[in-house]
Short mmCIF file of C-alpha atoms and ligand atoms in Angstrom, two decimals:
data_model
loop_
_atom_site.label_atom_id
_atom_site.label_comp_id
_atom_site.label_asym_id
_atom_site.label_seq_id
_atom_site.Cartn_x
_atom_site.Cartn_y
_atom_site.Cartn_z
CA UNK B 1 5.16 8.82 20.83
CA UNK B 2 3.44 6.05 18.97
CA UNK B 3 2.56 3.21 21.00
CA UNK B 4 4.11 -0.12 21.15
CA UNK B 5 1.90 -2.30 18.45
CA UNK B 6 1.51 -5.87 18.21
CA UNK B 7 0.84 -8.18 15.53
CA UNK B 8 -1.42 -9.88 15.04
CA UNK B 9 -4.11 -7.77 16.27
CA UNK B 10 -7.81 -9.05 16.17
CA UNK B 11 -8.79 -5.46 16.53
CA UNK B 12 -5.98 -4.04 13.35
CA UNK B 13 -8.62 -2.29 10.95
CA UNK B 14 -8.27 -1.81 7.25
CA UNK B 15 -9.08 1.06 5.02
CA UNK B 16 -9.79 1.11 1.25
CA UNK B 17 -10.50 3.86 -0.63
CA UNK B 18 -11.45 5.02 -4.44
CA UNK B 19 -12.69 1.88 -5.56
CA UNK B 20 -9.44 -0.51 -5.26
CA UNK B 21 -10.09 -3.74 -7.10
CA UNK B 22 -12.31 -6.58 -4.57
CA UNK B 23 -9.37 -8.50 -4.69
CA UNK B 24 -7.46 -6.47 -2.45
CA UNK B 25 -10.76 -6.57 0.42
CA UNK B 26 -11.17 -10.33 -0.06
CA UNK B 27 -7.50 -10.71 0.85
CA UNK B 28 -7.18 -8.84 3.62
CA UNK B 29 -10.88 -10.26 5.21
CA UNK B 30 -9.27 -14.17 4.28
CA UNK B 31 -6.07 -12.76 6.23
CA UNK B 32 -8.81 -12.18 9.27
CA UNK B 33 -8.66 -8.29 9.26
CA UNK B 34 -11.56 -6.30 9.42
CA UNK B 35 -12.02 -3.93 5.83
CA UNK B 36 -13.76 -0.94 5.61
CA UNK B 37 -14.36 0.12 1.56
CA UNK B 38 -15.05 3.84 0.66
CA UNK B 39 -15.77 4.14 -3.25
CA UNK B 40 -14.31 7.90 -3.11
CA UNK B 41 -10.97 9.62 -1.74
CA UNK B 42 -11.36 11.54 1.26
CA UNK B 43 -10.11 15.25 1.81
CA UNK B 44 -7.94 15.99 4.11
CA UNK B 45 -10.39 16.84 7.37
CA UNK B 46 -12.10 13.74 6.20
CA UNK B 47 -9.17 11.39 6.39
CA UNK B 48 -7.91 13.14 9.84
CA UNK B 49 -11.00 11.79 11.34
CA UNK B 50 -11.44 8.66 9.04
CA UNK B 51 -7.97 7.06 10.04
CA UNK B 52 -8.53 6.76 13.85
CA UNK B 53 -7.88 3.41 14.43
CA UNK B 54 -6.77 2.37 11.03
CA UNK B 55 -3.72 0.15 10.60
CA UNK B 56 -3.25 -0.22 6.79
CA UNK B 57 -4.75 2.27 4.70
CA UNK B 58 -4.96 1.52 0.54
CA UNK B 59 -5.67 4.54 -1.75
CA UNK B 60 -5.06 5.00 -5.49
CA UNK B 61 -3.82 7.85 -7.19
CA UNK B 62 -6.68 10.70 -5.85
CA UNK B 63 -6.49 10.84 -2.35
CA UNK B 64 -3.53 13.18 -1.00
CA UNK B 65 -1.68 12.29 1.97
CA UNK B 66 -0.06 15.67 2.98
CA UNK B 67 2.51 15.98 6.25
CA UNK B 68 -1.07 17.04 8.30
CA UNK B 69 -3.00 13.92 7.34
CA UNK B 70 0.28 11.77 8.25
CA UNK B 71 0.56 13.64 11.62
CA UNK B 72 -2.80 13.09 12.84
CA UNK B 73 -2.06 9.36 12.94
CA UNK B 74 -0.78 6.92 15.31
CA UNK B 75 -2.00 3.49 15.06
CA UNK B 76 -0.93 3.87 10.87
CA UNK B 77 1.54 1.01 10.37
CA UNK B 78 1.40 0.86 6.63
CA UNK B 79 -0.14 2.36 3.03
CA UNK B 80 -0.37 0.69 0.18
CA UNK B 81 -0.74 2.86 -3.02
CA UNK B 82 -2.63 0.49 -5.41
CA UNK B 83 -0.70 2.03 -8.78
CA UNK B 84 2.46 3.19 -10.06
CA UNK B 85 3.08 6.71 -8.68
CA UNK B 86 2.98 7.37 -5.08
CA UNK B 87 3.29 11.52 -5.64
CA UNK B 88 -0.06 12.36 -4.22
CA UNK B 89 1.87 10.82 -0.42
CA UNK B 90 4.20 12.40 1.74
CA UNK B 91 7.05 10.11 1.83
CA UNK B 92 9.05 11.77 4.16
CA UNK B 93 6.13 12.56 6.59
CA UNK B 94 5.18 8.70 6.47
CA UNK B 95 8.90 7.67 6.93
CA UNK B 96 9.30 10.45 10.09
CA UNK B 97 6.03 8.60 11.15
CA UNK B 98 7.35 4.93 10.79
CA UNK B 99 4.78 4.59 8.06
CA UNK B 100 6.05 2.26 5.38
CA UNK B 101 4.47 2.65 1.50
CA UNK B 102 4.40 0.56 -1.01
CA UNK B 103 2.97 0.70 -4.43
CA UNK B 104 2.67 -1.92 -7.37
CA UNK B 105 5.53 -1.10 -9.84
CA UNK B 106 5.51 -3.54 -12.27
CA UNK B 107 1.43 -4.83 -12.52
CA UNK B 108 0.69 -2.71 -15.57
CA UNK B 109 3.90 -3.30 -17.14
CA UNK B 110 2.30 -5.75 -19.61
CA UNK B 111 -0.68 -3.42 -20.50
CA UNK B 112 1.94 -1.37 -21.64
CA UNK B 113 3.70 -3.62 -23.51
CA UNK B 114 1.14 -4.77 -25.42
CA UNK B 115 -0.17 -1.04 -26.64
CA UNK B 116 3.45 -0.50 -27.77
CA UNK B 117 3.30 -3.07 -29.84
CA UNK B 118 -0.21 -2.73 -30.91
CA UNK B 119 1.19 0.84 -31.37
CA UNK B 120 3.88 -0.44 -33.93
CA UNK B 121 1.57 -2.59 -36.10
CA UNK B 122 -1.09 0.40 -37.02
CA UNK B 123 1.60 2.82 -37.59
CA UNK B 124 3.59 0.78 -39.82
CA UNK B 125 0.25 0.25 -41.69
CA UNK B 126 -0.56 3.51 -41.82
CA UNK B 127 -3.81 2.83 -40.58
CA UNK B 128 -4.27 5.89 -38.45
CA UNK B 129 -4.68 7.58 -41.79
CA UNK B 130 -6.63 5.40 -43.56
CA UNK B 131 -9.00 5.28 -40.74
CA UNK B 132 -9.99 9.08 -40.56
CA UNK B 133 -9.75 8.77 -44.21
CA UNK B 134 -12.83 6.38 -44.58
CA UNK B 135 -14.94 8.05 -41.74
CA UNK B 136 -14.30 10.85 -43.98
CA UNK B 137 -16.27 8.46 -46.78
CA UNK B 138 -13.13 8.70 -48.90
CA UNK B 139 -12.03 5.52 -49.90
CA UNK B 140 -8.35 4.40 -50.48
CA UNK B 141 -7.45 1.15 -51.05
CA UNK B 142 -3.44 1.36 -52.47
CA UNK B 143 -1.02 1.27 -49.54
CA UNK B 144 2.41 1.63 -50.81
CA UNK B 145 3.65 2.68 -48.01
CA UNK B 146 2.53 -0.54 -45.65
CA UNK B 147 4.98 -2.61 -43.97
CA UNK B 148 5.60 -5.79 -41.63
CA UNK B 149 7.05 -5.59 -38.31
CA UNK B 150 8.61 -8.93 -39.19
CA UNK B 151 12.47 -8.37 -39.63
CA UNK B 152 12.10 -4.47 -38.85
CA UNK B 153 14.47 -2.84 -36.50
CA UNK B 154 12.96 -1.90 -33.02
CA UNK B 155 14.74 0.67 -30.86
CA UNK B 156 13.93 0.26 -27.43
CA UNK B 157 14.91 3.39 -24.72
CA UNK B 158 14.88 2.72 -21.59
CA UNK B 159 15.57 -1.20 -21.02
CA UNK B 160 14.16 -1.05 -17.67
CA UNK B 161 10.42 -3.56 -16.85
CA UNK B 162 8.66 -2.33 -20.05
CA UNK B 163 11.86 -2.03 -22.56
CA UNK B 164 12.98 -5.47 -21.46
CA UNK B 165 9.66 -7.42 -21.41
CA UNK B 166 8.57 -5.64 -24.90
CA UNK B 167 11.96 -6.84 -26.27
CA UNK B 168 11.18 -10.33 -25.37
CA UNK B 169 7.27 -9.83 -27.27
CA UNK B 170 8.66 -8.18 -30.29
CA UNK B 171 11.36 -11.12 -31.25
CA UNK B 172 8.48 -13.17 -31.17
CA UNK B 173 6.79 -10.86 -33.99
CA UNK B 174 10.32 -11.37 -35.91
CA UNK B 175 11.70 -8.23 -35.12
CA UNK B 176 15.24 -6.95 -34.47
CA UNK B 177 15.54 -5.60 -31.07
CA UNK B 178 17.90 -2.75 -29.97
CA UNK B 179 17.85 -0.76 -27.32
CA UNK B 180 19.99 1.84 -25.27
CA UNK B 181 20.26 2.58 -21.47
CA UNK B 182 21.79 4.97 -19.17
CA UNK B 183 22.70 1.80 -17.31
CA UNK B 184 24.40 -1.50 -17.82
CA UNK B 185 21.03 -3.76 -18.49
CA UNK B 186 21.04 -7.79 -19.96
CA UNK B 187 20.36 -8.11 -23.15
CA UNK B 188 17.12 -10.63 -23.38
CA UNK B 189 16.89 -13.06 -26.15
CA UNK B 190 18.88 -11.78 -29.34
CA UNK B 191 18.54 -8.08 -28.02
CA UNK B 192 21.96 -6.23 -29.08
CA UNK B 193 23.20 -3.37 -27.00
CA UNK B 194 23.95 0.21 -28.30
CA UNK B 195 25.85 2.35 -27.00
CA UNK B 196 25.15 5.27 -27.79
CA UNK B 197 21.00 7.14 -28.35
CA UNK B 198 22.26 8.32 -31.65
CA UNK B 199 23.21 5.27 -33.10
CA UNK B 200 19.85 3.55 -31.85
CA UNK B 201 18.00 6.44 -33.72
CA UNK B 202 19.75 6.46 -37.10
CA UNK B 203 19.67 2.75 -37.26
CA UNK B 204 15.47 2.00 -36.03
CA UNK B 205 12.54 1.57 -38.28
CA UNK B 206 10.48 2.05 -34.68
CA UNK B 207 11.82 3.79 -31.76
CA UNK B 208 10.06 3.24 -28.68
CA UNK B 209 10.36 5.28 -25.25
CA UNK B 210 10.54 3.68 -22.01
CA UNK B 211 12.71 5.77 -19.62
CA UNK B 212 11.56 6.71 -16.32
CA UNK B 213 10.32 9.99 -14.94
CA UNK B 214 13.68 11.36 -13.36
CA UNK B 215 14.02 15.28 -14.32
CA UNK B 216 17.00 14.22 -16.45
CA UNK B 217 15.12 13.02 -18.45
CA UNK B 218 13.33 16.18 -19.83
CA UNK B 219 13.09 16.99 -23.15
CA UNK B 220 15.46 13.81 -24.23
CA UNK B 221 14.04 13.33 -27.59
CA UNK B 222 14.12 17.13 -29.21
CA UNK B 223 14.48 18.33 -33.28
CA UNK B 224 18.61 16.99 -33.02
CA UNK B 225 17.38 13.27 -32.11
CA UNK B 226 14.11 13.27 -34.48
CA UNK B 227 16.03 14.58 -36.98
CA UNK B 228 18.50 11.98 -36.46
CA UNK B 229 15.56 9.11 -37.02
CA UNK B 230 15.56 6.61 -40.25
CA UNK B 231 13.38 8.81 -43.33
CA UNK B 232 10.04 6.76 -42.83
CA UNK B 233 10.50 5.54 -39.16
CA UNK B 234 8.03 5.73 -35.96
CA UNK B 235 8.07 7.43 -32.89
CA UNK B 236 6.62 5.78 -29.65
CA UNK B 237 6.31 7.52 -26.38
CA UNK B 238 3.83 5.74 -23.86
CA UNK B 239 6.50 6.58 -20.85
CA UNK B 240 6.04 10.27 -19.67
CA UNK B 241 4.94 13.42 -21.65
CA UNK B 242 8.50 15.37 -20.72
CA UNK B 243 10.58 13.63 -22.47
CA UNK B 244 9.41 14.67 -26.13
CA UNK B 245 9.56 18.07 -27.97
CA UNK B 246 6.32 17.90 -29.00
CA UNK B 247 6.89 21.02 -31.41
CA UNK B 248 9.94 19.24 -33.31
CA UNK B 249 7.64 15.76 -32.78
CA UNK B 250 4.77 17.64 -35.42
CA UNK B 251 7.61 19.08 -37.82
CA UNK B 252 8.82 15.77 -38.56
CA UNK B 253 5.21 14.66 -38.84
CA UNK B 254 4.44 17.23 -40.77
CA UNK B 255 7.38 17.19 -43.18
CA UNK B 256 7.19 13.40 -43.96
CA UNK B 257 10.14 12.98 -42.28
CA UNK B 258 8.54 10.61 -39.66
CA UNK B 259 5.80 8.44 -40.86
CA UNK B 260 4.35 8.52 -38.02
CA UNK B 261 3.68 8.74 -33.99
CA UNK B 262 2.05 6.97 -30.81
CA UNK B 263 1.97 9.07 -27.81
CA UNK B 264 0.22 8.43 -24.68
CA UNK B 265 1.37 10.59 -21.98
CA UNK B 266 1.85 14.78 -22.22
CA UNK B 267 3.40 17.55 -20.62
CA UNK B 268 0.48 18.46 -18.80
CA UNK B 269 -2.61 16.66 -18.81
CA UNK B 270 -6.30 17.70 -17.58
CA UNK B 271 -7.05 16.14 -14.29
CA UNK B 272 -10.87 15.17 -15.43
CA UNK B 273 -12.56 13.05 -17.68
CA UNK B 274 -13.84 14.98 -20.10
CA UNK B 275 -11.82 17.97 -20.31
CA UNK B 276 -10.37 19.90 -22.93
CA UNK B 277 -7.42 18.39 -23.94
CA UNK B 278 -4.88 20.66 -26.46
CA UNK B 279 -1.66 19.76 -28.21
CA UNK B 280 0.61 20.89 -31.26
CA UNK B 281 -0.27 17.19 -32.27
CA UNK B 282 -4.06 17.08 -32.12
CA UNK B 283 -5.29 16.63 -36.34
CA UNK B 284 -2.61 15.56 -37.80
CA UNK B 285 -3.56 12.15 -39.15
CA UNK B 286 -0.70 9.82 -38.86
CA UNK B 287 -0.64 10.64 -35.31
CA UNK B 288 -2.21 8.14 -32.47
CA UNK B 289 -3.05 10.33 -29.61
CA UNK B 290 -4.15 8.33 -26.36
CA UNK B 291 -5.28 9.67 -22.97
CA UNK B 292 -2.82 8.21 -20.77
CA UNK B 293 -4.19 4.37 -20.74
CA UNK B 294 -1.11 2.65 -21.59
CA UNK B 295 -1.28 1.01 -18.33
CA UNK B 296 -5.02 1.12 -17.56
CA UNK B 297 -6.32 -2.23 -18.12
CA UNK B 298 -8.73 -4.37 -15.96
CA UNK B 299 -5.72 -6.87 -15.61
CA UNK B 300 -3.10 -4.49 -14.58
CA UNK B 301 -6.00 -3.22 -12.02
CA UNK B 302 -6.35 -7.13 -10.84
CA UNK B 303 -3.08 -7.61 -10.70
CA UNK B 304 -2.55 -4.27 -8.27
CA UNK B 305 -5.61 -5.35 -5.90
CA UNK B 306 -3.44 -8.68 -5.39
CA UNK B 307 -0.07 -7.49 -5.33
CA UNK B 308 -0.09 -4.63 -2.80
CA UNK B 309 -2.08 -6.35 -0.01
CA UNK B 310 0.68 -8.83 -0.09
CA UNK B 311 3.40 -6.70 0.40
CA UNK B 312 1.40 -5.00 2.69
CA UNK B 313 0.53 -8.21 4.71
CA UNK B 314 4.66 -9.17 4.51
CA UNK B 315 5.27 -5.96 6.00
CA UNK B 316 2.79 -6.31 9.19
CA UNK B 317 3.03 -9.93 10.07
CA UNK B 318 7.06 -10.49 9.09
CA UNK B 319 8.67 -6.81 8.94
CA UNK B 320 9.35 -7.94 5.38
CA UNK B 321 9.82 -4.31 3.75
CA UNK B 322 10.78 -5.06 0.18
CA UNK B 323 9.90 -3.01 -2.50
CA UNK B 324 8.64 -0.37 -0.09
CA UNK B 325 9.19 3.19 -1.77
CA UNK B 326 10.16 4.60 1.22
CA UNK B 327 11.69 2.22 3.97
CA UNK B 328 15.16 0.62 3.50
CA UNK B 329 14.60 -2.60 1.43
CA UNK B 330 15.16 -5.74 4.03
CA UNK B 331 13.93 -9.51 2.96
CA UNK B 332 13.39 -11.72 5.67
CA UNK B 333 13.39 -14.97 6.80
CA UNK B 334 10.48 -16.74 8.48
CA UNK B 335 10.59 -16.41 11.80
CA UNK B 336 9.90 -20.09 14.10
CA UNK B 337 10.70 -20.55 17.46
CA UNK B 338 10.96 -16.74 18.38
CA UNK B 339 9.48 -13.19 18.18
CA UNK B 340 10.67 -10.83 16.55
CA UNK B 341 10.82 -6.95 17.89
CA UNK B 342 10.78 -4.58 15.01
CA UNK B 343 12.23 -0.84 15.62
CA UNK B 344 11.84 2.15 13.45
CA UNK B 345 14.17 5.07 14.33
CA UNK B 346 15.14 8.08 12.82
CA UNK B 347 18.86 7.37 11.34
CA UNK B 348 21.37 9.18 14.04
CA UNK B 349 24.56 7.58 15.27
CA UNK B 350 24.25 5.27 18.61
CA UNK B 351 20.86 4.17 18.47
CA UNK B 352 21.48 0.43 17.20
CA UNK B 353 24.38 0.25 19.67
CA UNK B 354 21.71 1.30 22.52
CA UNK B 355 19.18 -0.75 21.52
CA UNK B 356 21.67 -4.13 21.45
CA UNK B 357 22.90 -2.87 24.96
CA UNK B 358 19.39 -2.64 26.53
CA UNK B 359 18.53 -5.93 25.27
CA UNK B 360 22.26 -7.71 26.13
CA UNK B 361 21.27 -6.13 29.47
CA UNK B 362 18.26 -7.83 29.70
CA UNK B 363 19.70 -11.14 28.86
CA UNK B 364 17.48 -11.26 25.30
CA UNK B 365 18.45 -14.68 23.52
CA UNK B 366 19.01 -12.91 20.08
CA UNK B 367 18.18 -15.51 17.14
CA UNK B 368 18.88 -13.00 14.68
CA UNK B 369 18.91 -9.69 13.46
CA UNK B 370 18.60 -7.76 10.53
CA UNK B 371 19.56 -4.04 10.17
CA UNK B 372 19.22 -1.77 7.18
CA UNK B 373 19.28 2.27 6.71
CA UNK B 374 18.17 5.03 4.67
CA UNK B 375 19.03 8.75 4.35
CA UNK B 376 15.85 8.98 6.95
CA UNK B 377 15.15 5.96 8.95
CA UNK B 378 17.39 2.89 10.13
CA UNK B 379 15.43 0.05 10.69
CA UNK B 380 16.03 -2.96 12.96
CA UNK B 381 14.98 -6.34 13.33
CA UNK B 382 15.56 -8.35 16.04
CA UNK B 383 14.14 -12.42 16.98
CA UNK B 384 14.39 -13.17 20.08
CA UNK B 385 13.55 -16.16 21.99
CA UNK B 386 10.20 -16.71 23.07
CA UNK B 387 10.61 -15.93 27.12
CA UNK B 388 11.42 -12.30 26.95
CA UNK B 389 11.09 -9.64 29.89
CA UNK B 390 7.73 -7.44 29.03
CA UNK B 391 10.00 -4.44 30.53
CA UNK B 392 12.66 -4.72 27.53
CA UNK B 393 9.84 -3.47 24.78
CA UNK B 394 8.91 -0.22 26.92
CA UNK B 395 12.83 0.03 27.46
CA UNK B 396 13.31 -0.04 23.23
CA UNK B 397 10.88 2.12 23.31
CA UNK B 398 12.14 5.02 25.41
CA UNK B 399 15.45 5.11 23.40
CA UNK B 400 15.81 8.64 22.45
CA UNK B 401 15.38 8.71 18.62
CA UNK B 402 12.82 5.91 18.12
CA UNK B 403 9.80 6.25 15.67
CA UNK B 404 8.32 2.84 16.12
CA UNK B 405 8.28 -0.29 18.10
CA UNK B 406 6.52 -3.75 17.30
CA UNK B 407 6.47 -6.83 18.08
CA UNK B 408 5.31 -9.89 15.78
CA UNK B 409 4.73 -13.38 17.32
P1 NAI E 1 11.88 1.25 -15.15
O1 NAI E 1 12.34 2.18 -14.10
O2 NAI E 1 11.82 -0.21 -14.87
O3 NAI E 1 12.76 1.45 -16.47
C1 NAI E 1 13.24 2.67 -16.93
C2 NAI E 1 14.56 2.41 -17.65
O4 NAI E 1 14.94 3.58 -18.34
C3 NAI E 1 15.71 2.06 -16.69
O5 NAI E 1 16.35 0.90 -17.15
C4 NAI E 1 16.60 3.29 -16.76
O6 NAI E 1 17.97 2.97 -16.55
C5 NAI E 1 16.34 3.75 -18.16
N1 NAI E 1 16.66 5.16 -18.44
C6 NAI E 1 16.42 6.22 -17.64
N2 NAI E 1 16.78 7.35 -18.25
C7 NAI E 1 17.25 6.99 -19.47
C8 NAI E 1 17.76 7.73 -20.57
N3 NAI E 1 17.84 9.05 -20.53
N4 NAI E 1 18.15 7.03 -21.65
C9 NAI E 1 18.09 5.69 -21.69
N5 NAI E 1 17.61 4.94 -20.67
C10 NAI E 1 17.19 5.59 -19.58
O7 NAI E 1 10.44 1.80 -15.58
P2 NAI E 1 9.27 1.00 -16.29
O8 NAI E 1 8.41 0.34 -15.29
O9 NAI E 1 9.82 0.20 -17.41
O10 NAI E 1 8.42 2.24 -16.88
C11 NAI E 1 8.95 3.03 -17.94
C12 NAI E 1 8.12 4.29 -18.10
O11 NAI E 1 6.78 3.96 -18.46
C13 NAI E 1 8.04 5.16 -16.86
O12 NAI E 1 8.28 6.50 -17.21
C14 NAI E 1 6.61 5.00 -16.41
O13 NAI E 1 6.13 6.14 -15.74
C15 NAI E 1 5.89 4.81 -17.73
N6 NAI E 1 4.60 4.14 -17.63
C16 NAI E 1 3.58 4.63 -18.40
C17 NAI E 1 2.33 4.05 -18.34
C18 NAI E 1 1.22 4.56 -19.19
O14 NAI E 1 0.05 4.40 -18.81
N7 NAI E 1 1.52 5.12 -20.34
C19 NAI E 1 2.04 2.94 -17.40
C20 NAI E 1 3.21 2.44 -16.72
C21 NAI E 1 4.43 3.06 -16.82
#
């Protein structure tokens, strides 16, 4: 079993790898933990021996932490994955391990935002065309076809951080916001509601994806929704490469239907800089093809190096587990005046009633307590007053069914 940790610990090491922005190191060092930086993921063998004594690990999106990397450890309390996705982990391994994850969901959110909109402006110009045009040496100066955003209809789908916070950026450019959800969101600013993806599509000079990547939402926007689009609107898709026909996308590029597209995320995508990249979109010329950097911005990368150590930090000096992608969600108050015994164990009936018996036994003075579960993992926090009986922590710890035990003073 793991064994009972303590925190603060002078002697709690942390682990950086693949080049995580300085921010994150300088944090944890003014927080008084020693950081260890490696400017590469690790492979597996390498991160068996590697996390040894390791506390808090931080990785990006390389490094793979399979069900044998998470069972090699024991002194892991936390990971931090410093961007969006948190595939390349084994949640359930880290939650069977008392392991808690957490990532930075909303720091590029912004980046995004803004290459939407940037997105919106050059289409609407036409100036994807006019641009290969001249590098062609063929000049063309009559635009017809340009527009304003100003009073254009955006259609926003997918209201969630991006939808929402590009609503609020594009009323500022003087446009008409729309936007449709598979759940009940607030309507920011002048934002109207529809209710229904057909009548957002029909009624849009720019449609905009921002749904997430649940399986649902495959293949959402096919030939029946493109066809449904205004004559002369755009397409945006900077969410994930899924949701788009990309074969009906071209035919309604191709056939003037659409005037044009912005997509920045594919089906599948090559795995290295530099790779061949192929798609039934690549030449056509009012088409702006982008290699998944919606998000990628030095900012969003700042803003991820100080986030995640401070949920991290939260998490292993208060038990504070909000946000985490894979613990049940518990904010909580500062504790004064006590200690407070955090326990990790794996969610089975009886084990919260045990562990308030062993401590009622023990005479505890209880100041509070906090209890949430998951489908996995129930998780327990308990202050107590500052005289407590040693004995009661290895007691907590022999319940049958417990992951993790520690205390914070
Ligand atoms: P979010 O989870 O905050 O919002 C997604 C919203 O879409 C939610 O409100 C949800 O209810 C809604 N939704 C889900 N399915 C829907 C459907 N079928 N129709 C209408 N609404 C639906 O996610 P967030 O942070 O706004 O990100 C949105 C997308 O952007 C994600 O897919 C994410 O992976 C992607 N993304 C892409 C980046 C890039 O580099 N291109 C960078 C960051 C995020």
């Amino acid at each position: 079993m793991i064994p009972v940790q303590r925190s603060p610990d002078p002697s709690a090491r942390v682990l950086l790898l693949e080049r995580i922005h300085p921010a994150a190191a300088e944090r944890f060092r003014k927080a008084g933990y020693h950081v260890d930086e490696v400017a590469s993921s690790l492979s597996e063998e390498e991160l068996i021996v590697r996390l040894q004594g390791v506390t808090i690990l931080g990785i990006r999106s390389k490094t793979q932490l399979t069900r044998k990397v998470m069972e090699s450890t024991s002194g892991l309390s936390a990971i931090g994955a410093f961007c969006i996705g948190t595939n390349q982990i084994d949640l359930k391994a880290c939650s069977e391990r008392g392991v808690a994850v957490f990532n930075a969901p909303f720091a590029n959110t912004r980046s995004v935002v803004e290459m939407a909109l940037g997105a919106m402006i050059l289409l609407i110009r036409d100036i994807p065309r006019k641009n290969t045009l001249l590098h062609r040496g063929v000049w063309e100066k009559s635009s017809p076809g340009a527009r304003e955003l100003r009073g254009k209809r955006l259609g926003i789908v997918g209201y969630g951080n991006i939808g929402a916070q590009l609503s609020v950026l594009a009323e500022g450019l003087g446009m008409e916001v729309h936007y449709y959800d598979i759940s009940e969101k607030l309507a920011l600013g002048n934002a109207r509601i529809c209710r229904s993806l057909d009548e957002l599509l029909e009624t849009s000079d720019v449609v905009t994806v921002h749904v997430d990547g649940s399986p649902g939402n495959e293949g959402i926007i096919g030939a029946h929704e493109l066809a449904r689009m205004k004559p002369g609107a755009v397409f945006i898709n900077l969410s994930r490469g899924f949701v788009v026909d990309l074969e009906a996308l071209r035919a309604v590029l191709e056939s003037g239907h659409l005037k044009g597209a912005a997509i920045d995320v594919f089906p599948t995508e090559p795995k290295e800089d530099g790779s061949a990249f192929e798609s039934p979109l690549r030449g056509l010329p009012n088409v702006i093809l982008t290699p998944h950097i919606g998000g990628s911005t030095q900012e969003a990368q700042e803003n991820i190096g100080t986030f995640v150590p401070e949920k991290l930090l939260d998490f292993l000096e208060k038990g504070t587990t909000t946000l985490s992608v894979n613990f049940p969600n518990l904010q909580l108050p500062e504790f004064r005046e006590s200690h407070r015994v955090v326990h990790v164990h794996r969610n089975e009936p009886g084990i919260l009633a045990r562990l308030n018996r062993t401590m009622a036994e023990r005479g505890l003075n209880i100041t509070g307590q906090y209890l949430k579960t998951s489908e996995d993992i129930g998780y327990v926090i308990t202050d107590i007053g500052r005289d407590y009986d040693e004995e009661v922590v290895s007691e907590l710890h022999q319940i049958p069914g417990t992951i993790r035990v520690r205390v914070l003073y």
